[in-house]
JSON list of C-alpha atoms in Angstrom, two decimals:
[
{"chain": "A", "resi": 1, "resn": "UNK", "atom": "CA", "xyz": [51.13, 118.38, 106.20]},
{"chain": "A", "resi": 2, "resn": "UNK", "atom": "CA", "xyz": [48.32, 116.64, 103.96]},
{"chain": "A", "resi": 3, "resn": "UNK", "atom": "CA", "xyz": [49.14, 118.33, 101.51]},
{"chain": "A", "resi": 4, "resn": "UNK", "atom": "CA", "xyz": [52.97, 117.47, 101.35]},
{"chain": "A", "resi": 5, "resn": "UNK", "atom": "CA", "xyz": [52.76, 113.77, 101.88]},
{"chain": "A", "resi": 6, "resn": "UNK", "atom": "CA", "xyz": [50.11, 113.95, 98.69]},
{"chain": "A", "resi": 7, "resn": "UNK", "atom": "CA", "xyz": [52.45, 115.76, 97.14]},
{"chain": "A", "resi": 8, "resn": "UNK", "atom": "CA", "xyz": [55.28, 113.71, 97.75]},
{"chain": "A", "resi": 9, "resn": "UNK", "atom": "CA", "xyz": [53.45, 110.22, 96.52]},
{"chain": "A", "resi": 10, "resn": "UNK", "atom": "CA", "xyz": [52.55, 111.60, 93.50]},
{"chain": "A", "resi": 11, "resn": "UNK", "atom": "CA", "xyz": [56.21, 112.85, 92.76]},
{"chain": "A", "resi": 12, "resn": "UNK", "atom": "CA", "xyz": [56.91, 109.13, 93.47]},
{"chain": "A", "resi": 13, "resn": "UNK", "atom": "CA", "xyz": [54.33, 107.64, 91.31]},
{"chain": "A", "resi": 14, "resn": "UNK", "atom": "CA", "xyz": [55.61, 109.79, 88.11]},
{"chain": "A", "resi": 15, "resn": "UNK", "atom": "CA", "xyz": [59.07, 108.83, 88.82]},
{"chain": "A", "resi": 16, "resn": "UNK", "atom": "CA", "xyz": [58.32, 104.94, 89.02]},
{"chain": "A", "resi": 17, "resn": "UNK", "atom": "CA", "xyz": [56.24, 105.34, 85.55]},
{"chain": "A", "resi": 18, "resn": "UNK", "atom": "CA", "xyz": [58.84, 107.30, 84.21]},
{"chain": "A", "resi": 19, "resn": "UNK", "atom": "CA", "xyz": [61.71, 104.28, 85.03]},
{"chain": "A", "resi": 20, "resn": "UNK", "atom": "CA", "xyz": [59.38, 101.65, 84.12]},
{"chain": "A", "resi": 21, "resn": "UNK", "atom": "CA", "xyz": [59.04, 102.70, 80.73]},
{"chain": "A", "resi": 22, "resn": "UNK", "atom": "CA", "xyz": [62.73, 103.48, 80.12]},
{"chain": "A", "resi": 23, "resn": "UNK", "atom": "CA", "xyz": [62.90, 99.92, 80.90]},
{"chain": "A", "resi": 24, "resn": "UNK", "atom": "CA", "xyz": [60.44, 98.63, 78.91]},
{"chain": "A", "resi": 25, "resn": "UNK", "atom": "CA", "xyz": [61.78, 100.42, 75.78]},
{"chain": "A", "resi": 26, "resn": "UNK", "atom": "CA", "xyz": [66.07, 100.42, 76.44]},
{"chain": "A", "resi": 27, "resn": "UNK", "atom": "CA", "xyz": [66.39, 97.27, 74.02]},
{"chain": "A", "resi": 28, "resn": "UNK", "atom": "CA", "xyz": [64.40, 98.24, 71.58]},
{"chain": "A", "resi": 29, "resn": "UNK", "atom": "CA", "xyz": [66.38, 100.94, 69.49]},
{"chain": "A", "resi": 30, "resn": "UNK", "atom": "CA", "xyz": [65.04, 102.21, 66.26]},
{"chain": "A", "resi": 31, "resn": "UNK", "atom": "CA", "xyz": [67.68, 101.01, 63.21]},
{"chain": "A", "resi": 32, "resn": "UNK", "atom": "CA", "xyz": [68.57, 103.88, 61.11]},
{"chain": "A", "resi": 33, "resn": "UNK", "atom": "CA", "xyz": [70.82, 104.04, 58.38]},
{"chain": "A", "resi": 34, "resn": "UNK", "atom": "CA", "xyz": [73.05, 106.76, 57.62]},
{"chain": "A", "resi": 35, "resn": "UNK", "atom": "CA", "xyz": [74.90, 107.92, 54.51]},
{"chain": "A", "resi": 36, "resn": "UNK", "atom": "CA", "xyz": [77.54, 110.80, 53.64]},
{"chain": "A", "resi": 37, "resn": "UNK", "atom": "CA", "xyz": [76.22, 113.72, 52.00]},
{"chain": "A", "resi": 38, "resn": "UNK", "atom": "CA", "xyz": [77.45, 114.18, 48.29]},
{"chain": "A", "resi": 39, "resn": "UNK", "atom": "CA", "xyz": [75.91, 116.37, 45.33]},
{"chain": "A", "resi": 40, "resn": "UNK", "atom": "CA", "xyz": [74.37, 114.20, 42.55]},
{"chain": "A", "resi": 41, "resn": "UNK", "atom": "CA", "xyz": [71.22, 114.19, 40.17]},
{"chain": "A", "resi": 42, "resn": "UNK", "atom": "CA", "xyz": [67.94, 112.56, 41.33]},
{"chain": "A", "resi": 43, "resn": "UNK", "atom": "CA", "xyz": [66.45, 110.63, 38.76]},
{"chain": "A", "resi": 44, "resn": "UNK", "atom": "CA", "xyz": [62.85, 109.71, 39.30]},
{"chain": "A", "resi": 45, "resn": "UNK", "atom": "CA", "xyz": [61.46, 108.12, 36.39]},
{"chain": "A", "resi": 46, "resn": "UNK", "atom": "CA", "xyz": [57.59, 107.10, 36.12]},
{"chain": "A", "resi": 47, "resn": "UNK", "atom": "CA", "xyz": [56.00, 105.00, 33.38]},
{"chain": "A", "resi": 48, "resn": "UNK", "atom": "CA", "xyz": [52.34, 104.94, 32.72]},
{"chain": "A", "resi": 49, "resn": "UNK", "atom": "CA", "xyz": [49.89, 104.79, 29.95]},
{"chain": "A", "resi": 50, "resn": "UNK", "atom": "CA", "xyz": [47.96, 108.13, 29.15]},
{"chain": "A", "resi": 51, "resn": "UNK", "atom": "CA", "xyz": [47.07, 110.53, 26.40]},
{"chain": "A", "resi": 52, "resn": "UNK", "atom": "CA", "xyz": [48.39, 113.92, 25.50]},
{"chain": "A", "resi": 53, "resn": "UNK", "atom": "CA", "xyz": [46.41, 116.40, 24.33]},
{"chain": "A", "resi": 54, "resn": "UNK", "atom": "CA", "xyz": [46.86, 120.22, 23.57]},
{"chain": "A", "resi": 55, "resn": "UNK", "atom": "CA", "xyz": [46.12, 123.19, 25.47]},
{"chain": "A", "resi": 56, "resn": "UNK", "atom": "CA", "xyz": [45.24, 124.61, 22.06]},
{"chain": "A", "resi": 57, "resn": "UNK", "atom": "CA", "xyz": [43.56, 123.42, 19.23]},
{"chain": "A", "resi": 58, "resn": "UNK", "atom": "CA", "xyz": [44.66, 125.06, 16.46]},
{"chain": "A", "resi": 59, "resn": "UNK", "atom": "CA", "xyz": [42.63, 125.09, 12.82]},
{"chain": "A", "resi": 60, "resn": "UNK", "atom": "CA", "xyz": [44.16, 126.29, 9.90]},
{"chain": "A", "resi": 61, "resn": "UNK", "atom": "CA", "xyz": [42.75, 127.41, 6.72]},
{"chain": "A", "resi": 62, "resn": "UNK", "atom": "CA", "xyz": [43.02, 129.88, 4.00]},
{"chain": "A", "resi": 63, "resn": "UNK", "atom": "CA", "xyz": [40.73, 132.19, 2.60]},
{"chain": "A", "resi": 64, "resn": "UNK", "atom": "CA", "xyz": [40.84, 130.64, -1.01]},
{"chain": "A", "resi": 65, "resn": "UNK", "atom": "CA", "xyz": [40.42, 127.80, -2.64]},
{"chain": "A", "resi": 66, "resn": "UNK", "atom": "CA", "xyz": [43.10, 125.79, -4.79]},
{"chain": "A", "resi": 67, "resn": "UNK", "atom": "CA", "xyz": [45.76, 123.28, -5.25]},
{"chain": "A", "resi": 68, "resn": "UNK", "atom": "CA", "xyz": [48.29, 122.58, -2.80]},
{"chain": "A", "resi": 69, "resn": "UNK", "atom": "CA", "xyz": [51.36, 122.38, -4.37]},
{"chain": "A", "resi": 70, "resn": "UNK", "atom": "CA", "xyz": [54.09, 122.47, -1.81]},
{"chain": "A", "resi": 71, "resn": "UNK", "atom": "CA", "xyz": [53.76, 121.81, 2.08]},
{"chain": "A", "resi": 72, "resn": "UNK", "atom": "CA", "xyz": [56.34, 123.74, 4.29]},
{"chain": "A", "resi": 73, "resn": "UNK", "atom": "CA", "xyz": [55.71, 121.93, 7.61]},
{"chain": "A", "resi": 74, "resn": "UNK", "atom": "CA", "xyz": [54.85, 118.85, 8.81]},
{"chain": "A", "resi": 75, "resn": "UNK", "atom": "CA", "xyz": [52.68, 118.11, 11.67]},
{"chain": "A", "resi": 76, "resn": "UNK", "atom": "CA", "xyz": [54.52, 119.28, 15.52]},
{"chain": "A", "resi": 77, "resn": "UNK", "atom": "CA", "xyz": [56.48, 121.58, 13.53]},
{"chain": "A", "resi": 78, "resn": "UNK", "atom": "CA", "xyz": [56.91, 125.19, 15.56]},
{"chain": "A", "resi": 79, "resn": "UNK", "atom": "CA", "xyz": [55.83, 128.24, 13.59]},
{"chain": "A", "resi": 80, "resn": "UNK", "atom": "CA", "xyz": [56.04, 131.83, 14.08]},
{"chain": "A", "resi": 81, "resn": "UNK", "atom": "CA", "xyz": [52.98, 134.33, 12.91]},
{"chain": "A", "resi": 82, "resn": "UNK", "atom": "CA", "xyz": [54.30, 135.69, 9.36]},
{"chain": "A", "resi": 83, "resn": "UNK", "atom": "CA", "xyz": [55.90, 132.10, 8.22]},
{"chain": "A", "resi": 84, "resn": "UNK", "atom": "CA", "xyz": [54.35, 130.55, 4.85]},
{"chain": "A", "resi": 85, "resn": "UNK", "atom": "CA", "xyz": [52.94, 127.16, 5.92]},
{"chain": "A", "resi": 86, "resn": "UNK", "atom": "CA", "xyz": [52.18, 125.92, 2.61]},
{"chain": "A", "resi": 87, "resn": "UNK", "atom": "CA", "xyz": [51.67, 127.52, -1.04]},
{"chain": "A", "resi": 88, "resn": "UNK", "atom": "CA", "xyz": [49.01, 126.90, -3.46]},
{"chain": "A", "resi": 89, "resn": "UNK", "atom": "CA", "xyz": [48.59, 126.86, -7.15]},
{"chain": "A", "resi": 90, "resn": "UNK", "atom": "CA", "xyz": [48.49, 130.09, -8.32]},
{"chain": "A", "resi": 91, "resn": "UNK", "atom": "CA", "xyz": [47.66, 129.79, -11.99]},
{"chain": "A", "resi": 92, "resn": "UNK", "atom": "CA", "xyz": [44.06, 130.76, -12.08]},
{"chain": "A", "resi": 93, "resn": "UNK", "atom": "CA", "xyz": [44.54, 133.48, -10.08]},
{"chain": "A", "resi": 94, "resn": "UNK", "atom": "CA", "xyz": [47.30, 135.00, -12.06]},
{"chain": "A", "resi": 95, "resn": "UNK", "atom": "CA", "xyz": [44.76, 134.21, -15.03]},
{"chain": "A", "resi": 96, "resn": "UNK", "atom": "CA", "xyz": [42.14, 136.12, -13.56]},
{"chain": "A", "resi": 97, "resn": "UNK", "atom": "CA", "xyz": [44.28, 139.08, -12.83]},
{"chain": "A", "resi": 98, "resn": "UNK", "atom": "CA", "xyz": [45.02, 139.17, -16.40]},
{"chain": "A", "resi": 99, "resn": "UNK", "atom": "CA", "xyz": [41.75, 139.35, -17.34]},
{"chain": "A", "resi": 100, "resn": "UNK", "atom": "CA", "xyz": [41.07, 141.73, -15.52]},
{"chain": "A", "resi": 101, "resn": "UNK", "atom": "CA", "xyz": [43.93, 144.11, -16.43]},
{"chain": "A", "resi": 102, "resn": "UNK", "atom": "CA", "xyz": [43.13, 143.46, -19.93]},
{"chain": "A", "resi": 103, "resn": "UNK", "atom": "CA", "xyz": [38.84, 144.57, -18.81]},
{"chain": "A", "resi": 104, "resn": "UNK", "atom": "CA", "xyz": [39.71, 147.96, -16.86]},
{"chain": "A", "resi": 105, "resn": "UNK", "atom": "CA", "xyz": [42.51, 148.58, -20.13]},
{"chain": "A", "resi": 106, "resn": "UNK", "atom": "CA", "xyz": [39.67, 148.17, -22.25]},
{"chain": "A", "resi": 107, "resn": "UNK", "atom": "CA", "xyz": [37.02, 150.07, -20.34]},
{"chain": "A", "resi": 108, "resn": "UNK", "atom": "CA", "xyz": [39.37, 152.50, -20.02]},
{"chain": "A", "resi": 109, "resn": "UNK", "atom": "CA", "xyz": [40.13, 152.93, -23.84]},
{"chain": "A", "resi": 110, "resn": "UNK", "atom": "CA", "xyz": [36.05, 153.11, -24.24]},
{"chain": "A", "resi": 111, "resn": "UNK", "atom": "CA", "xyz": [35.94, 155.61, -21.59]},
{"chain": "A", "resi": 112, "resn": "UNK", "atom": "CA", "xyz": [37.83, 157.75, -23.49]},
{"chain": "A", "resi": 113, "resn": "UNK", "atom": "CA", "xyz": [36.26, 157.11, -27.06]},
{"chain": "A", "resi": 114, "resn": "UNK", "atom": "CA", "xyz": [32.79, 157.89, -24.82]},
{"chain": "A", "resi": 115, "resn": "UNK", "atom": "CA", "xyz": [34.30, 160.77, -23.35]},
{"chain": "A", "resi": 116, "resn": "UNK", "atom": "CA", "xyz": [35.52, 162.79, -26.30]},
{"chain": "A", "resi": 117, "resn": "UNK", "atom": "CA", "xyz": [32.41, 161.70, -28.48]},
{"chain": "A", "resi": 118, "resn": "UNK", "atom": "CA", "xyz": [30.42, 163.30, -25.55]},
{"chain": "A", "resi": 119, "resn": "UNK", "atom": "CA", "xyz": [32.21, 166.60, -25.73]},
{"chain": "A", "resi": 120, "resn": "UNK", "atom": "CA", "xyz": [31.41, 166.84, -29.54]},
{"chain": "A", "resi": 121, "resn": "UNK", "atom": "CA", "xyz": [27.96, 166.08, -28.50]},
{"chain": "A", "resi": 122, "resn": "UNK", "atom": "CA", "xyz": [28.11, 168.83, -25.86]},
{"chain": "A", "resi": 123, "resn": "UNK", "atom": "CA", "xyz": [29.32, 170.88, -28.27]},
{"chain": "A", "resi": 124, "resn": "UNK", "atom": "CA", "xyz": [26.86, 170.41, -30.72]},
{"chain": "A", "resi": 125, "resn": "UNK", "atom": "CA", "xyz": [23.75, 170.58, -28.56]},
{"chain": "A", "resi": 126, "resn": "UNK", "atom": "CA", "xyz": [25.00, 174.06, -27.41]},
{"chain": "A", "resi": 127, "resn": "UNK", "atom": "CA", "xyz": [25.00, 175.03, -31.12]},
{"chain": "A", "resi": 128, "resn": "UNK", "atom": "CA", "xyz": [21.63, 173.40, -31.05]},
{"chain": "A", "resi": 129, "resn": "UNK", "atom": "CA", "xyz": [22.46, 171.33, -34.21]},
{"chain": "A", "resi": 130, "resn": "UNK", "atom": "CA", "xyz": [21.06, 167.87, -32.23]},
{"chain": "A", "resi": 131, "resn": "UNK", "atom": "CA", "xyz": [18.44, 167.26, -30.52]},
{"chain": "A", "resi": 132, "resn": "UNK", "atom": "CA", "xyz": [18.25, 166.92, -26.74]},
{"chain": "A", "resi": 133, "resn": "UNK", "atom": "CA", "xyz": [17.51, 163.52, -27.20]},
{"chain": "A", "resi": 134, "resn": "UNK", "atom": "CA", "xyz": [20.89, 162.54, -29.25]},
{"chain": "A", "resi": 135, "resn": "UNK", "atom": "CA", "xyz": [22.54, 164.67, -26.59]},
{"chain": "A", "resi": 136, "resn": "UNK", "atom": "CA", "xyz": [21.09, 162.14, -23.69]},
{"chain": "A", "resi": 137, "resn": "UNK", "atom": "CA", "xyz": [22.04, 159.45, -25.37]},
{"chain": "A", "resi": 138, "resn": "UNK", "atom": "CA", "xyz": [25.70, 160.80, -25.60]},
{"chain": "A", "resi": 139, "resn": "UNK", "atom": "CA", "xyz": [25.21, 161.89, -22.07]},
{"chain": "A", "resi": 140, "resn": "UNK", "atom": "CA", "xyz": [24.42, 158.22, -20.55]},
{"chain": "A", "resi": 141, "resn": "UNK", "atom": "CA", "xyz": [26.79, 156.47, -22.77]},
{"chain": "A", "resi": 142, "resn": "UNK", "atom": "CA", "xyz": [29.33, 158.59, -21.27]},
{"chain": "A", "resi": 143, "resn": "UNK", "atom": "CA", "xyz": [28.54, 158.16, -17.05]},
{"chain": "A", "resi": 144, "resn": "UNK", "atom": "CA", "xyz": [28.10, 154.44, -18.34]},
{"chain": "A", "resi": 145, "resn": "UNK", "atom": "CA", "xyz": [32.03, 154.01, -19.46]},
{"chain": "A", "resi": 146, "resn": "UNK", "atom": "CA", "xyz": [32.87, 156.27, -16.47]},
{"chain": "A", "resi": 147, "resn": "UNK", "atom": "CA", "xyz": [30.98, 154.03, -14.36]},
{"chain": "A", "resi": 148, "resn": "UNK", "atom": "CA", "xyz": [32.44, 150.57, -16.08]},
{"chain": "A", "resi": 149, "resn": "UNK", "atom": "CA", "xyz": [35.81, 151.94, -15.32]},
{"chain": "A", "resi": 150, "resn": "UNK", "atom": "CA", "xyz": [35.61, 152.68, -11.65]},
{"chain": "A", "resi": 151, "resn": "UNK", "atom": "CA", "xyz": [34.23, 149.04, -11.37]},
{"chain": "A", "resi": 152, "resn": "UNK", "atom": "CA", "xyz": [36.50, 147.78, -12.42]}
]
């Protein structure tokens, strides 16, 4: 029977709490404004100083030296591998590949002077009409042309 009457106040004591807040908060109502749902674009815009900066550095360079003459980009351009960036002056280069033509035609030519005069020297030191000295000679002067023209 203890146990019910305890029972029984504290049934009692939750429900007074219980009413005495409801009291204390009834005219105090949160204010909440409400709008229609409509489809539109958010626009958040922030403004503040800072720097940029790459995830990539990029150097460029070429493997030879000369003259710009003629700049295909400018900087923030986009390029693909394979595009020409800039061109350079190609006059002594084309110069130099001249020259060289013209070298290898001419060690060429004396490659084949040196080769036939070798083959008469050949022939001759088989007949033993030179010595095997003059026949060296021949020899080297020969293997030197070849060598001048696979240089070059």
């Amino acid at each position: 029977m203890k146990k019910k009457i305890i029972i029984g106040v504290g049934v009692l004591v939750v429900i007074l709490i219980i009413v005495a807040m409801n009291a204390k908060f009834k005219g105090k109502a949160i204010e909440v404004k409400a709008e229609k749902v409509k489809k539109g674009e958010i626009k958040s815009i922030v403004s503040a100083p800072g720097r940029v900066s790459p995830k990539n550095d990029v150097n460029i360079s070429s493997d030879i030296m000369g003259k710009l003459i003629k700049l295909n980009v400018r900087e923030g351009d986009k390029v693909k591998r394979g595009d020409v960036i800039s061109e350079l002056d190609r006059t002594r280069e084309e110069a130099a590949v001249e020259v060289a033509r013209s070298s290898l035609l001419s060690a060429k030519a004396s490659y084949e002077m040196k080769s036939t005069s070798f083959e008469r020297t050949k022939k001759l030191y088989e007949k033993l009409l030179i010595s095997k000295e003059e026949f060296e000679v021949g020899k080297t002067d020969f293997r030197m042309a070849e060598l001048t023209v696979e240089e070059r």
